mmCIF file of C-alpha atoms in Angstrom:
data_model
loop_
_atom_site.group_PDB
_atom_site.id
_atom_site.type_symbol
_atom_site.label_atom_id
_atom_site.label_comp_id
_atom_site.label_asym_id
_atom_site.label_seq_id
_atom_site.Cartn_x
_atom_site.Cartn_y
_atom_site.Cartn_z
ATOM 1 C CA MET A 1 -9.524 5.078 50.542
ATOM 2 C CA HIS A 2 -7.463 7.825 48.827
ATOM 3 C CA ARG A 3 -8.322 11.352 49.907
ATOM 4 C CA MET A 4 -6.997 14.823 49.194
ATOM 5 C CA LEU A 5 -7.486 17.896 51.391
ATOM 6 C CA PHE A 6 -7.518 21.154 49.441
ATOM 7 C CA GLU A 7 -8.377 24.853 49.623
ATOM 8 C CA LYS A 8 -10.519 26.947 47.313
ATOM 9 C CA THR A 9 -10.136 30.667 47.988
ATOM 10 C CA GLY A 10 -9.846 34.061 46.277
ATOM 11 C CA ARG A 11 -11.099 34.252 42.699
ATOM 12 C CA ALA A 12 -11.423 30.462 42.571
ATOM 13 C CA VAL A 13 -14.624 30.654 44.657
ATOM 14 C CA TRP A 14 -16.511 31.657 41.503
ATOM 15 C CA MET A 15 -15.687 28.300 39.904
ATOM 16 C CA SER A 16 -18.690 25.948 39.869
ATOM 17 C CA HIS A 17 -18.611 22.464 41.355
ATOM 18 C CA LEU A 18 -18.571 20.809 37.911
ATOM 19 C CA ASP A 19 -15.741 23.076 36.758
ATOM 20 C CA THR A 20 -13.820 22.201 39.918
ATOM 21 C CA MET A 21 -14.207 18.496 39.174
ATOM 22 C CA ARG A 22 -12.977 19.002 35.601
ATOM 23 C CA LEU A 23 -10.063 21.063 36.906
ATOM 24 C CA MET A 24 -9.003 18.359 39.334
ATOM 25 C CA GLN A 25 -9.117 15.635 36.693
ATOM 26 C CA ARG A 26 -6.942 17.736 34.356
ATOM 27 C CA ALA A 27 -4.564 18.521 37.219
ATOM 28 C CA PHE A 28 -4.065 14.823 37.990
ATOM 29 C CA ARG A 29 -3.240 14.187 34.328
ATOM 30 C CA ARG A 30 -0.816 17.106 34.146
ATOM 31 C CA ALA A 31 0.862 15.910 37.328
ATOM 32 C CA GLY A 32 1.413 12.521 35.683
ATOM 33 C CA VAL A 33 -1.143 10.660 37.814
ATOM 34 C CA LEU A 34 -3.577 8.250 36.132
ATOM 35 C CA LEU A 35 -7.007 8.119 37.763
ATOM 36 C CA HIS A 36 -9.017 4.920 37.593
ATOM 37 C CA HIS A 37 -11.907 5.124 35.104
ATOM 38 C CA SER A 38 -15.152 3.197 34.813
ATOM 39 C CA GLN A 39 -15.721 0.813 31.891
ATOM 40 C CA GLY A 40 -18.220 1.169 29.044
ATOM 41 C CA TYR A 41 -19.083 3.653 26.322
ATOM 42 C CA THR A 42 -18.761 6.736 28.530
ATOM 43 C CA PRO A 43 -15.953 6.045 31.012
ATOM 44 C CA HIS A 44 -15.596 8.518 33.855
ATOM 45 C CA ALA A 45 -12.889 9.043 36.428
ATOM 46 C CA TYR A 46 -13.431 7.822 39.994
ATOM 47 C CA VAL A 47 -13.091 11.197 41.691
ATOM 48 C CA SER A 48 -15.579 13.103 43.853
ATOM 49 C CA VAL A 49 -15.772 15.895 46.425
ATOM 50 C CA LEU A 50 -17.507 14.837 49.644
ATOM 51 C CA LEU A 51 -19.407 18.098 50.193
ATOM 52 C CA PRO A 52 -19.898 20.212 47.038
ATOM 53 C CA LEU A 53 -19.171 23.880 47.705
ATOM 54 C CA SER A 54 -21.601 26.662 46.806
ATOM 55 C CA VAL A 55 -20.345 29.198 44.288
ATOM 56 C CA GLY A 56 -18.949 32.229 46.119
ATOM 57 C CA THR A 57 -18.022 30.334 49.302
ATOM 58 C CA GLU A 58 -14.386 29.979 50.366
ATOM 59 C CA SER A 59 -13.056 26.815 51.986
ATOM 60 C CA VAL A 60 -9.804 25.585 53.491
ATOM 61 C CA CYS A 61 -11.122 22.071 54.210
ATOM 62 C CA GLU A 62 -12.438 20.502 50.998
ATOM 63 C CA ILE A 63 -12.061 16.715 50.774
ATOM 64 C CA LEU A 64 -11.740 14.887 47.453
ATOM 65 C CA GLU A 65 -11.826 11.098 47.064
ATOM 66 C CA TYR A 66 -10.100 9.385 44.153
ATOM 67 C CA GLU A 67 -8.971 6.004 42.861
ATOM 68 C CA LEU A 68 -5.796 5.210 40.904
ATOM 69 C CA ASP A 69 -4.994 2.563 38.312
ATOM 70 C CA GLU A 70 -1.689 1.827 40.015
ATOM 71 C CA PRO A 71 -0.257 2.569 43.484
ATOM 72 C CA LEU A 72 1.559 5.888 43.291
ATOM 73 C CA GLU A 73 2.758 8.421 45.839
ATOM 74 C CA ILE A 74 1.596 11.955 45.106
ATOM 75 C CA THR A 75 2.786 15.128 46.843
ATOM 76 C CA PRO A 76 0.910 18.416 47.289
ATOM 77 C CA ALA A 77 3.761 20.173 45.441
ATOM 78 C CA GLN A 78 3.119 17.987 42.384
ATOM 79 C CA MET A 79 -0.502 19.102 42.170
ATOM 80 C CA ASN A 80 -0.007 22.707 43.226
ATOM 81 C CA ALA A 81 2.455 23.182 40.364
ATOM 82 C CA VAL A 82 -0.366 22.606 37.855
ATOM 83 C CA LEU A 83 -3.306 24.188 39.724
ATOM 84 C CA PRO A 84 -4.502 27.794 39.240
ATOM 85 C CA GLU A 85 -4.425 30.610 41.769
ATOM 86 C CA GLY A 86 -6.807 30.021 44.678
ATOM 87 C CA VAL A 87 -6.795 26.209 44.509
ATOM 88 C CA ARG A 88 -4.148 24.610 46.713
ATOM 89 C CA VAL A 89 -3.663 21.026 47.868
ATOM 90 C CA ARG A 90 -2.840 20.753 51.565
ATOM 91 C CA GLU A 91 -2.474 17.013 52.059
ATOM 92 C CA PHE A 92 -2.844 13.533 50.557
ATOM 93 C CA TYR A 93 -3.805 10.760 52.960
ATOM 94 C CA GLU A 94 -5.509 7.385 53.370
ATOM 95 C CA SER A 95 -8.716 7.017 55.381
ATOM 96 C CA GLY A 96 -11.138 4.250 56.253
ATOM 97 C CA ARG A 97 -13.830 6.618 57.507
ATOM 98 C CA LYS A 98 -17.138 6.709 55.639
ATOM 99 C CA ALA A 99 -18.466 9.946 54.187
ATOM 100 C CA LYS A 100 -21.670 9.612 56.242
ATOM 101 C CA GLU A 101 -19.580 10.166 59.398
ATOM 102 C CA LEU A 102 -19.045 13.761 58.263
ATOM 103 C CA THR A 103 -21.958 15.487 60.001
ATOM 104 C CA ASP A 104 -21.033 19.127 60.712
ATOM 105 C CA LEU A 105 -19.110 22.104 59.374
ATOM 106 C CA LEU A 106 -17.295 24.857 61.247
ATOM 107 C CA VAL A 107 -17.879 28.005 59.190
ATOM 108 C CA GLU A 108 -17.150 31.707 59.404
ATOM 109 C CA LEU A 109 -19.718 34.206 58.168
ATOM 110 C CA THR A 110 -18.476 37.774 57.712
ATOM 111 C CA LEU A 111 -21.049 40.590 57.696
ATOM 112 C CA GLU A 112 -19.819 43.965 56.432
ATOM 113 C CA TYR A 113 -21.533 47.318 57.025
ATOM 114 C CA ASP A 114 -21.051 50.644 55.241
ATOM 115 C CA GLY A 115 -22.721 52.519 58.083
ATOM 116 C CA VAL A 116 -23.174 51.746 61.767
ATOM 117 C CA THR A 117 -22.172 48.240 62.807
ATOM 118 C CA PRO A 118 -25.005 46.675 64.853
ATOM 119 C CA PRO A 119 -24.257 45.310 68.326
ATOM 120 C CA THR A 120 -23.341 41.646 68.622
ATOM 121 C CA GLU A 121 -26.219 41.188 71.073
ATOM 122 C CA ALA A 122 -28.772 41.993 68.350
ATOM 123 C CA VAL A 123 -27.412 39.262 66.075
ATOM 124 C CA ALA A 124 -27.135 36.789 68.967
ATOM 125 C CA ALA A 125 -30.755 37.466 69.883
ATOM 126 C CA VAL A 126 -31.898 36.448 66.397
ATOM 127 C CA LEU A 127 -29.783 33.284 66.297
ATOM 128 C CA GLY A 128 -30.889 32.397 69.823
ATOM 129 C CA ARG A 129 -34.579 32.246 68.884
ATOM 130 C CA GLU A 130 -36.405 28.944 69.419
ATOM 131 C CA SER A 131 -37.128 28.744 65.692
ATOM 132 C CA LEU A 132 -35.776 30.499 62.592
ATOM 133 C CA PRO A 133 -38.128 30.005 59.639
ATOM 134 C CA VAL A 134 -36.754 31.468 56.402
ATOM 135 C CA GLU A 135 -37.543 31.092 52.724
ATOM 136 C CA LYS A 136 -35.315 28.586 50.975
ATOM 137 C CA ARG A 137 -35.128 27.783 47.281
ATOM 138 C CA THR A 138 -35.761 24.095 46.568
ATOM 139 C CA LYS A 139 -36.448 22.008 43.452
ATOM 140 C CA ARG A 140 -40.145 22.693 44.072
ATOM 141 C CA GLY A 141 -39.647 26.447 44.348
ATOM 142 C CA MET A 142 -39.460 28.680 47.417
ATOM 143 C CA GLU A 143 -40.367 26.969 50.693
ATOM 144 C CA GLU A 144 -40.448 27.999 54.347
ATOM 145 C CA THR A 145 -37.757 26.139 56.300
ATOM 146 C CA ASP A 146 -36.795 26.302 59.971
ATOM 147 C CA ILE A 147 -32.980 26.483 60.020
ATOM 148 C CA LYS A 148 -32.654 26.558 63.808
ATOM 149 C CA PRO A 149 -32.261 22.742 64.226
ATOM 150 C CA LEU A 150 -29.380 22.869 61.728
ATOM 151 C CA LEU A 151 -27.524 25.637 63.578
ATOM 152 C CA HIS A 152 -25.761 23.847 66.434
ATOM 153 C CA ASP A 153 -23.524 26.535 67.903
ATOM 154 C CA PHE A 154 -22.444 30.122 67.243
ATOM 155 C CA ALA A 155 -20.298 32.981 68.518
ATOM 156 C CA VAL A 156 -20.408 36.615 67.378
ATOM 157 C CA SER A 157 -17.509 39.070 67.441
ATOM 158 C CA SER A 158 -17.264 42.689 66.313
ATOM 159 C CA GLN A 159 -14.622 44.657 64.433
ATOM 160 C CA PRO A 160 -14.864 48.149 62.900
ATOM 161 C CA GLY A 161 -17.332 47.892 60.019
ATOM 162 C CA ARG A 162 -17.995 44.186 60.374
ATOM 163 C CA LEU A 163 -19.361 41.344 62.460
ATOM 164 C CA THR A 164 -17.942 37.823 62.357
ATOM 165 C CA LEU A 165 -20.072 34.780 63.106
ATOM 166 C CA GLN A 166 -18.318 31.499 63.773
ATOM 167 C CA MET A 167 -20.900 28.725 63.573
ATOM 168 C CA THR A 168 -21.194 24.947 63.676
ATOM 169 C CA VAL A 169 -23.850 23.893 61.184
ATOM 170 C CA SER A 170 -25.252 20.657 59.796
ATOM 171 C CA ALA A 171 -23.212 19.419 56.829
ATOM 172 C CA GLN A 172 -25.612 16.899 55.283
ATOM 173 C CA ASN A 173 -28.954 15.107 55.592
ATOM 174 C CA PRO A 174 -29.985 17.929 55.629
ATOM 175 C CA ALA A 175 -27.307 20.590 55.202
ATOM 176 C CA LEU A 176 -27.528 24.242 56.183
ATOM 177 C CA ASN A 177 -26.297 26.855 53.741
ATOM 178 C CA PRO A 178 -24.777 29.429 56.140
ATOM 179 C CA MET A 179 -25.946 32.270 53.888
ATOM 180 C CA LEU A 180 -29.505 31.516 55.041
ATOM 181 C CA VAL A 181 -28.451 33.047 58.365
ATOM 182 C CA VAL A 182 -28.225 36.346 56.471
ATOM 183 C CA SER A 183 -31.810 35.790 55.300
ATOM 184 C CA ALA A 184 -32.844 35.264 58.926
ATOM 185 C CA LEU A 185 -31.214 38.549 59.956
ATOM 186 C CA LYS A 186 -32.985 40.400 57.141
ATOM 187 C CA ARG A 187 -36.353 39.032 58.286
ATOM 188 C CA TYR A 188 -36.071 39.249 62.088
ATOM 189 C CA ALA A 189 -33.636 42.151 62.609
ATOM 190 C CA PRO A 190 -33.547 44.432 59.532
ATOM 191 C CA GLU A 191 -31.157 46.756 61.363
ATOM 192 C CA CYS A 192 -28.603 43.909 61.320
ATOM 193 C CA ARG A 193 -28.872 43.395 57.569
ATOM 194 C CA PRO A 194 -25.314 43.563 56.156
ATOM 195 C CA ASP A 195 -24.324 45.467 53.032
ATOM 196 C CA PHE A 196 -22.126 42.530 52.064
ATOM 197 C CA ALA A 197 -21.753 38.988 53.388
ATOM 198 C CA SER A 198 -19.203 36.250 52.695
ATOM 199 C CA CYS A 199 -18.730 32.715 53.972
ATOM 200 C CA ARG A 200 -15.711 30.495 54.564
ATOM 201 C CA ARG A 201 -15.584 26.826 55.558
ATOM 202 C CA LEU A 202 -12.983 26.298 58.262
ATOM 203 C CA GLU A 203 -13.243 22.608 59.151
ATOM 204 C CA VAL A 204 -15.272 19.434 58.647
ATOM 205 C CA LEU A 205 -16.407 17.617 61.798
ATOM 206 C CA ASP A 206 -17.921 14.324 62.900
ATOM 207 C CA ALA A 207 -20.800 13.855 65.344
ATOM 208 C CA THR A 208 -18.466 14.133 68.353
ATOM 209 C CA GLY A 209 -17.117 17.516 67.215
ATOM 210 C CA GLU A 210 -13.764 16.048 66.214
ATOM 211 C CA VAL A 211 -12.082 16.874 62.892
ATOM 212 C CA PHE A 212 -13.141 14.445 60.149
ATOM 213 C CA ARG A 213 -10.370 13.022 57.957
#
């Protein structure tokens, strides 16, 4: 199975998932690589991202699967030469692992404060609760969801004007949007509510905690 590891950072985080897919297909063409397409009246390229990224979230560990019409060696430099700022290919590789083996994400949530930075213990106390019900938007509207079972591990550190949470969260079936942790802080510790929050995916993991590739 052909896979590509890439980053999406900076201004590129505001690109939607569909726009990212279109971008990648154009980039393959511009790099002189022919993707395999389906047959029929509306052929589409065999290319997909394993875990679609929310708009506004950075990532240095996105995985894209693709199929080619003919065997061809591609280099990151080939693709990076035709990709915009903020999107960078790190590696091309072959893998026999199934997407369902990707179970967790290592993420970094940055909380910024204009005023007093709350103590790390206050944030840890919220995340250490036995349950963390928050409101989550679904196809049926807003629903109460307990995110605690999807938050597997966390560590909190403090810097002037900010707190950094490094967390291991469920990646799929179901997935946890790390920004819901901010919702939990707003509900259970209003004094810890940040003035600005941002998220970054650091690594994709399997059930054993090992890096998934």
